[in-house]
């Protein structure tokens, strides 16, 4: 597939518990279709989509991962170099929300500090069976520095908005010098990282400090929990 010359190539990763709708969301965005009976994802599927954001050609390389524990070792290798993480849960299954902490730990340990994150409550067409309130989910997202979206992969509601908003944030940061691209081949996947210390702004410094603090706290707690003394 030929991509526009000079396009920014960004890696996205979609994570979350099994059956919350990761594959359905990714396919809705890339193919504008809903498959009611898609086979479960085995390890990772990467799909590419070219878009234009902020008058800039961007190619997204979206890694759709398997949610099961037994595939985690493989999926973990896809976090590194991701410009954005889309963390999905199912608003009709409270357990998929309760387990978000496990995924957050992976995000904190495996992504660059500059990576942008969205929390997505999916299956909004099944509002009547909702087990996670909008307020509860949004509070969790704010606490963990993520943008919260509610989507339906089935109807398509808000799905494009997730991917386009994240891309927009990244492109603005790249253009503003707050994030820099690592790697410069226009036909290869470009890894994105933080800009040099000189051009970081104060808000981002605060975000990073906060994320580092949370990461340290979580690791400390994990160590305490696993200590039998
Ligand atoms: P994954 O394991 O997270 O990739 O989940 P899938 O994308 O395979 O979806 C699991 C099941 O939920 C499938 O039967 C999908 O058809 C269904 N599903 C996914 N998204 C939605 C949605 O927005 N609304 C409804 N009603 N069903 C959905
Ligand atoms: Mg899947």
mmCIF file of C-alpha atoms and ligand atoms in Angstrom:
data_model
loop_
_atom_site.group_PDB
_atom_site.id
_atom_site.type_symbol
_atom_site.label_atom_id
_atom_site.label_comp_id
_atom_site.label_asym_id
_atom_site.label_seq_id
_atom_site.Cartn_x
_atom_site.Cartn_y
_atom_site.Cartn_z
ATOM 1 C CA UNK A 1 0.000 0.000 0.000
ATOM 2 C CA UNK A 2 1.410 3.396 -0.986
ATOM 3 C CA UNK A 3 1.232 6.135 1.628
ATOM 4 C CA UNK A 4 1.423 9.889 1.066
ATOM 5 C CA UNK A 5 4.970 11.261 0.958
ATOM 6 C CA UNK A 6 6.034 12.918 4.163
ATOM 7 C CA UNK A 7 3.211 11.408 6.192
ATOM 8 C CA UNK A 8 3.659 11.102 9.944
ATOM 9 C CA UNK A 9 3.455 7.431 10.898
ATOM 10 C CA UNK A 10 2.076 6.751 14.357
ATOM 11 C CA UNK A 11 1.656 3.525 16.288
ATOM 12 C CA UNK A 12 -1.527 3.105 18.319
ATOM 13 C CA UNK A 13 -2.302 0.175 20.592
ATOM 14 C CA UNK A 14 -5.801 -0.956 21.633
ATOM 15 C CA UNK A 15 -5.932 -2.844 24.936
ATOM 16 C CA UNK A 16 -8.468 -4.066 27.496
ATOM 17 C CA UNK A 17 -10.254 -7.203 28.696
ATOM 18 C CA UNK A 18 -11.438 -9.864 26.278
ATOM 19 C CA UNK A 19 -14.797 -9.214 24.537
ATOM 20 C CA UNK A 20 -15.090 -5.530 25.468
ATOM 21 C CA UNK A 21 -15.070 -4.699 21.733
ATOM 22 C CA UNK A 22 -11.469 -3.811 20.841
ATOM 23 C CA UNK A 23 -11.556 -5.556 17.476
ATOM 24 C CA UNK A 24 -15.022 -4.189 16.717
ATOM 25 C CA UNK A 25 -13.851 -0.626 17.461
ATOM 26 C CA UNK A 26 -10.747 -0.967 15.346
ATOM 27 C CA UNK A 27 -12.702 -2.394 12.423
ATOM 28 C CA UNK A 28 -15.426 0.196 12.717
ATOM 29 C CA UNK A 29 -12.761 2.900 12.425
ATOM 30 C CA UNK A 30 -10.689 1.289 9.660
ATOM 31 C CA UNK A 31 -13.459 -0.350 7.584
ATOM 32 C CA UNK A 32 -16.626 1.480 8.720
ATOM 33 C CA UNK A 33 -18.191 -1.929 9.397
ATOM 34 C CA UNK A 34 -19.450 -3.920 12.354
ATOM 35 C CA UNK A 35 -18.843 -7.658 12.481
ATOM 36 C CA UNK A 36 -21.214 -9.215 15.011
ATOM 37 C CA UNK A 37 -19.351 -12.535 14.945
ATOM 38 C CA UNK A 38 -15.654 -11.740 14.540
ATOM 39 C CA UNK A 39 -13.334 -14.530 15.722
ATOM 40 C CA UNK A 40 -11.368 -13.750 18.897
ATOM 41 C CA UNK A 41 -8.065 -11.948 18.323
ATOM 42 C CA UNK A 42 -4.979 -14.144 18.647
ATOM 43 C CA UNK A 43 -2.071 -12.140 20.057
ATOM 44 C CA UNK A 44 -1.961 -8.966 17.856
ATOM 45 C CA UNK A 45 -3.414 -7.744 14.527
ATOM 46 C CA UNK A 46 -2.004 -4.537 13.061
ATOM 47 C CA UNK A 47 -4.164 -2.528 10.639
ATOM 48 C CA UNK A 48 -3.055 0.668 8.888
ATOM 49 C CA UNK A 49 -5.210 3.642 8.037
ATOM 50 C CA UNK A 50 -4.221 6.883 6.307
ATOM 51 C CA UNK A 51 -5.999 10.033 7.491
ATOM 52 C CA UNK A 52 -5.578 13.799 7.260
ATOM 53 C CA UNK A 53 -5.524 15.757 10.499
ATOM 54 C CA UNK A 54 -4.547 19.420 10.915
ATOM 55 C CA UNK A 55 -3.716 19.522 7.168
ATOM 56 C CA UNK A 56 -1.166 16.799 7.798
ATOM 57 C CA UNK A 57 -1.050 13.317 6.279
ATOM 58 C CA UNK A 58 -0.932 10.740 9.034
ATOM 59 C CA UNK A 59 -0.775 6.964 8.798
ATOM 60 C CA UNK A 60 -1.996 5.139 11.870
ATOM 61 C CA UNK A 61 -0.649 1.650 12.528
ATOM 62 C CA UNK A 62 -3.204 0.295 14.964
ATOM 63 C CA UNK A 63 -2.309 -2.794 16.994
ATOM 64 C CA UNK A 64 -5.436 -4.643 18.111
ATOM 65 C CA UNK A 65 -4.395 -6.948 20.943
ATOM 66 C CA UNK A 66 -5.812 -10.076 22.538
ATOM 67 C CA UNK A 67 -7.124 -9.423 26.054
ATOM 68 C CA UNK A 68 -6.393 -12.831 27.547
ATOM 69 C CA UNK A 69 -3.681 -13.226 30.123
ATOM 70 C CA UNK A 70 -1.927 -15.993 28.171
ATOM 71 C CA UNK A 71 -1.145 -13.599 25.308
ATOM 72 C CA UNK A 72 0.098 -10.754 27.498
ATOM 73 C CA UNK A 73 3.791 -11.522 27.030
ATOM 74 C CA UNK A 74 3.450 -11.029 23.261
ATOM 75 C CA UNK A 75 1.127 -8.036 23.394
ATOM 76 C CA UNK A 76 3.439 -6.282 25.864
ATOM 77 C CA UNK A 77 6.086 -5.901 23.164
ATOM 78 C CA UNK A 78 3.693 -3.676 21.156
ATOM 79 C CA UNK A 79 3.460 -0.911 23.781
ATOM 80 C CA UNK A 80 6.975 0.396 23.192
ATOM 81 C CA UNK A 81 6.975 3.274 20.712
ATOM 82 C CA UNK A 82 3.193 3.662 20.696
ATOM 83 C CA UNK A 83 2.117 7.268 20.324
ATOM 84 C CA UNK A 84 -1.308 6.499 21.776
ATOM 85 C CA UNK A 85 -3.016 3.877 23.890
ATOM 86 C CA UNK A 86 -6.748 3.191 23.612
ATOM 87 C CA UNK A 87 -7.822 1.419 26.824
ATOM 88 C CA UNK A 88 -11.257 -0.156 26.347
ATOM 89 C CA UNK A 89 -13.842 -1.555 28.766
ATOM 90 C CA UNK A 90 -17.444 -2.689 28.308
ATOM 91 C CA UNK A 91 -19.985 -0.414 30.043
ATOM 92 C CA UNK A 92 -22.285 -3.446 30.461
ATOM 93 C CA UNK A 93 -19.663 -5.565 32.307
ATOM 94 C CA UNK A 94 -18.429 -4.010 35.536
ATOM 95 C CA UNK A 95 -15.569 -6.517 35.827
ATOM 96 C CA UNK A 96 -13.978 -5.079 32.668
ATOM 97 C CA UNK A 97 -13.908 -1.701 34.475
ATOM 98 C CA UNK A 98 -12.647 -3.168 37.760
ATOM 99 C CA UNK A 99 -9.663 -4.712 35.967
ATOM 100 C CA UNK A 100 -8.474 -1.432 34.426
ATOM 101 C CA UNK A 101 -5.773 -1.068 37.093
ATOM 102 C CA UNK A 102 -3.891 -4.035 35.639
ATOM 103 C CA UNK A 103 -3.856 -2.388 32.217
ATOM 104 C CA UNK A 104 -2.798 0.940 33.678
ATOM 105 C CA UNK A 105 0.208 -0.716 35.259
ATOM 106 C CA UNK A 106 1.233 -2.020 31.833
ATOM 107 C CA UNK A 107 0.749 1.448 30.324
ATOM 108 C CA UNK A 108 2.852 3.061 33.012
ATOM 109 C CA UNK A 109 5.609 0.480 32.817
ATOM 110 C CA UNK A 110 5.752 -0.084 29.070
ATOM 111 C CA UNK A 111 5.005 3.203 27.277
ATOM 112 C CA UNK A 112 7.010 6.388 26.766
ATOM 113 C CA UNK A 113 6.063 9.195 29.142
ATOM 114 C CA UNK A 114 4.765 11.257 26.216
ATOM 115 C CA UNK A 115 2.253 8.621 25.073
ATOM 116 C CA UNK A 116 -1.339 9.903 25.049
ATOM 117 C CA UNK A 117 -4.067 7.696 26.513
ATOM 118 C CA UNK A 118 -7.814 7.430 26.025
ATOM 119 C CA UNK A 119 -10.253 5.458 28.155
ATOM 120 C CA UNK A 120 -13.144 4.094 26.098
ATOM 121 C CA UNK A 121 -16.405 2.758 27.540
ATOM 122 C CA UNK A 122 -17.816 0.702 24.651
ATOM 123 C CA UNK A 123 -21.244 -0.845 23.820
ATOM 124 C CA UNK A 124 -23.123 2.396 24.395
ATOM 125 C CA UNK A 125 -25.998 1.011 22.288
ATOM 126 C CA UNK A 126 -26.666 -1.318 25.266
ATOM 127 C CA UNK A 127 -27.317 1.594 27.673
ATOM 128 C CA UNK A 128 -30.216 -0.300 29.267
ATOM 129 C CA UNK A 129 -27.736 -2.908 30.565
ATOM 130 C CA UNK A 130 -25.179 -0.381 31.750
ATOM 131 C CA UNK A 131 -23.207 -1.462 34.849
ATOM 132 C CA UNK A 132 -20.668 1.371 34.850
ATOM 133 C CA UNK A 133 -21.976 4.932 35.163
ATOM 134 C CA UNK A 134 -20.617 7.747 33.031
ATOM 135 C CA UNK A 135 -19.568 9.644 36.178
ATOM 136 C CA UNK A 136 -17.671 6.692 37.658
ATOM 137 C CA UNK A 137 -15.760 6.099 34.443
ATOM 138 C CA UNK A 138 -15.019 9.742 33.802
ATOM 139 C CA UNK A 139 -13.722 10.245 37.349
ATOM 140 C CA UNK A 140 -11.389 7.281 36.881
ATOM 141 C CA UNK A 141 -10.165 8.695 33.570
ATOM 142 C CA UNK A 142 -9.511 12.145 35.044
ATOM 143 C CA UNK A 143 -7.686 10.647 38.028
ATOM 144 C CA UNK A 144 -5.432 8.749 35.659
ATOM 145 C CA UNK A 145 -4.893 11.557 33.152
ATOM 146 C CA UNK A 146 -6.859 10.012 30.298
ATOM 147 C CA UNK A 147 -9.517 11.460 28.003
ATOM 148 C CA UNK A 148 -12.812 9.586 28.404
ATOM 149 C CA UNK A 149 -15.034 8.558 25.463
ATOM 150 C CA UNK A 150 -18.177 6.437 25.287
ATOM 151 C CA UNK A 151 -18.652 4.584 22.013
ATOM 152 C CA UNK A 152 -20.693 2.025 20.184
ATOM 153 C CA UNK A 153 -18.759 -0.037 17.665
ATOM 154 C CA UNK A 154 -22.132 -1.390 16.593
ATOM 155 C CA UNK A 155 -23.709 1.929 15.602
ATOM 156 C CA UNK A 156 -20.388 3.718 15.058
ATOM 157 C CA UNK A 157 -21.209 6.432 17.610
ATOM 158 C CA UNK A 158 -18.069 8.359 18.684
ATOM 159 C CA UNK A 159 -15.653 5.761 17.290
ATOM 160 C CA UNK A 160 -13.938 8.061 14.778
ATOM 161 C CA UNK A 161 -13.768 10.722 17.454
ATOM 162 C CA UNK A 162 -11.523 8.538 19.662
ATOM 163 C CA UNK A 163 -8.885 7.993 16.988
ATOM 164 C CA UNK A 164 -9.114 11.462 15.456
ATOM 165 C CA UNK A 165 -8.948 13.305 18.789
ATOM 166 C CA UNK A 166 -5.857 11.357 19.863
ATOM 167 C CA UNK A 167 -4.198 11.904 16.476
ATOM 168 C CA UNK A 168 -5.024 15.584 16.651
ATOM 169 C CA UNK A 169 -3.446 15.898 20.108
ATOM 170 C CA UNK A 170 -0.287 14.154 18.931
ATOM 171 C CA UNK A 171 0.077 16.125 15.688
ATOM 172 C CA UNK A 172 -0.372 19.406 17.599
ATOM 173 C CA UNK A 173 2.292 18.360 20.100
ATOM 174 C CA UNK A 174 4.662 17.364 17.317
ATOM 175 C CA UNK A 175 4.109 20.658 15.504
ATOM 176 C CA UNK A 176 4.479 22.579 18.759
ATOM 177 C CA UNK A 177 7.769 20.840 19.489
ATOM 178 C CA UNK A 178 6.449 19.192 22.667
ATOM 179 C CA UNK A 179 6.837 15.720 21.186
ATOM 180 C CA UNK A 180 9.399 14.574 18.725
ATOM 181 C CA UNK A 181 9.430 11.830 16.132
ATOM 182 C CA UNK A 182 12.081 9.192 16.386
ATOM 183 C CA UNK A 183 13.006 7.685 13.032
ATOM 184 C CA UNK A 184 12.574 9.606 9.831
ATOM 185 C CA UNK A 185 11.722 7.214 7.012
ATOM 186 C CA UNK A 186 8.380 8.244 5.571
ATOM 187 C CA UNK A 187 7.444 4.652 4.791
ATOM 188 C CA UNK A 188 8.277 3.207 8.173
ATOM 189 C CA UNK A 189 6.529 3.280 11.501
ATOM 190 C CA UNK A 190 7.744 6.290 13.389
ATOM 191 C CA UNK A 191 8.187 6.034 17.109
ATOM 192 C CA UNK A 192 7.175 9.061 19.043
ATOM 193 C CA UNK A 193 8.746 10.313 22.228
ATOM 194 C CA UNK A 194 9.016 13.347 24.380
ATOM 195 C CA UNK A 195 10.722 16.524 23.103
ATOM 196 C CA UNK A 196 14.024 17.622 24.573
ATOM 197 C CA UNK A 197 13.968 19.065 28.103
ATOM 198 C CA UNK A 198 14.283 22.576 26.677
ATOM 199 C CA UNK A 199 10.959 22.546 24.878
ATOM 200 C CA UNK A 200 8.757 20.763 27.406
ATOM 201 C CA UNK A 201 6.105 23.015 28.866
ATOM 202 C CA UNK A 202 5.187 23.139 32.530
ATOM 203 C CA UNK A 203 1.841 21.345 32.217
ATOM 204 C CA UNK A 204 3.476 18.397 30.539
ATOM 205 C CA UNK A 205 6.188 18.344 33.178
ATOM 206 C CA UNK A 206 3.457 18.137 35.804
ATOM 207 C CA UNK A 207 1.701 15.334 33.902
ATOM 208 C CA UNK A 208 4.928 13.376 33.676
ATOM 209 C CA UNK A 209 5.830 13.943 37.316
ATOM 210 C CA UNK A 210 2.364 12.766 38.289
ATOM 211 C CA UNK A 211 2.602 9.663 36.111
ATOM 212 C CA UNK A 212 6.034 8.827 37.497
ATOM 213 C CA UNK A 213 4.743 9.289 41.051
ATOM 214 C CA UNK A 214 1.780 6.989 40.378
ATOM 215 C CA UNK A 215 4.026 4.425 38.751
ATOM 216 C CA UNK A 216 6.349 4.452 41.772
ATOM 217 C CA UNK A 217 3.410 4.156 44.166
ATOM 218 C CA UNK A 218 1.932 1.237 42.262
ATOM 219 C CA UNK A 219 5.242 -0.606 42.052
ATOM 220 C CA UNK A 220 5.804 -0.011 45.790
ATOM 221 C CA UNK A 221 2.343 -1.360 46.602
ATOM 222 C CA UNK A 222 2.861 -4.381 44.353
ATOM 223 C CA UNK A 223 6.148 -5.122 46.111
ATOM 224 C CA UNK A 224 4.477 -4.791 49.532
ATOM 225 C CA UNK A 225 1.620 -7.086 48.463
ATOM 226 C CA UNK A 226 3.995 -9.749 47.194
ATOM 227 C CA UNK A 227 6.192 -9.578 50.305
ATOM 228 C CA UNK A 228 5.310 -12.307 52.789
ATOM 229 C CA UNK A 229 7.331 -10.745 55.629
HETATM 230 P P1 LIG B 1 -12.479 -7.955 21.838
HETATM 231 O O1 LIG B 1 -12.224 -9.305 22.441
HETATM 232 O O2 LIG B 1 -12.280 -6.882 22.855
HETATM 233 O O3 LIG B 1 -11.728 -7.723 20.580
HETATM 234 O O4 LIG B 1 -14.050 -7.905 21.485
HETATM 235 P P2 LIG B 1 -14.751 -8.067 20.049
HETATM 236 O O5 LIG B 1 -14.547 -6.874 19.216
HETATM 237 O O6 LIG B 1 -14.388 -9.388 19.480
HETATM 238 O O7 LIG B 1 -16.280 -8.064 20.520
HETATM 239 C C1 LIG B 1 -16.788 -9.011 21.439
HETATM 240 C C2 LIG B 1 -18.281 -9.144 21.231
HETATM 241 O O8 LIG B 1 -18.930 -7.908 21.556
HETATM 242 C C3 LIG B 1 -18.657 -9.466 19.777
HETATM 243 O O9 LIG B 1 -19.772 -10.340 19.784
HETATM 244 C C4 LIG B 1 -19.041 -8.105 19.217
HETATM 245 O O10 LIG B 1 -19.967 -8.233 18.169
HETATM 246 C C5 LIG B 1 -19.664 -7.429 20.426
HETATM 247 N N1 LIG B 1 -19.518 -5.971 20.390
HETATM 248 C C6 LIG B 1 -18.390 -5.260 20.220
HETATM 249 N N2 LIG B 1 -18.638 -3.949 20.265
HETATM 250 C C7 LIG B 1 -19.960 -3.819 20.471
HETATM 251 C C8 LIG B 1 -20.842 -2.695 20.626
HETATM 252 O O11 LIG B 1 -20.460 -1.512 20.570
HETATM 253 N N3 LIG B 1 -22.170 -2.969 20.842
HETATM 254 C C9 LIG B 1 -22.640 -4.243 20.915
HETATM 255 N N4 LIG B 1 -23.934 -4.401 21.127
HETATM 256 N N5 LIG B 1 -21.854 -5.314 20.781
HETATM 257 C C10 LIG B 1 -20.524 -5.100 20.565
HETATM 258 MG MG1 LIG B 2 -10.310 -8.877 19.604
#
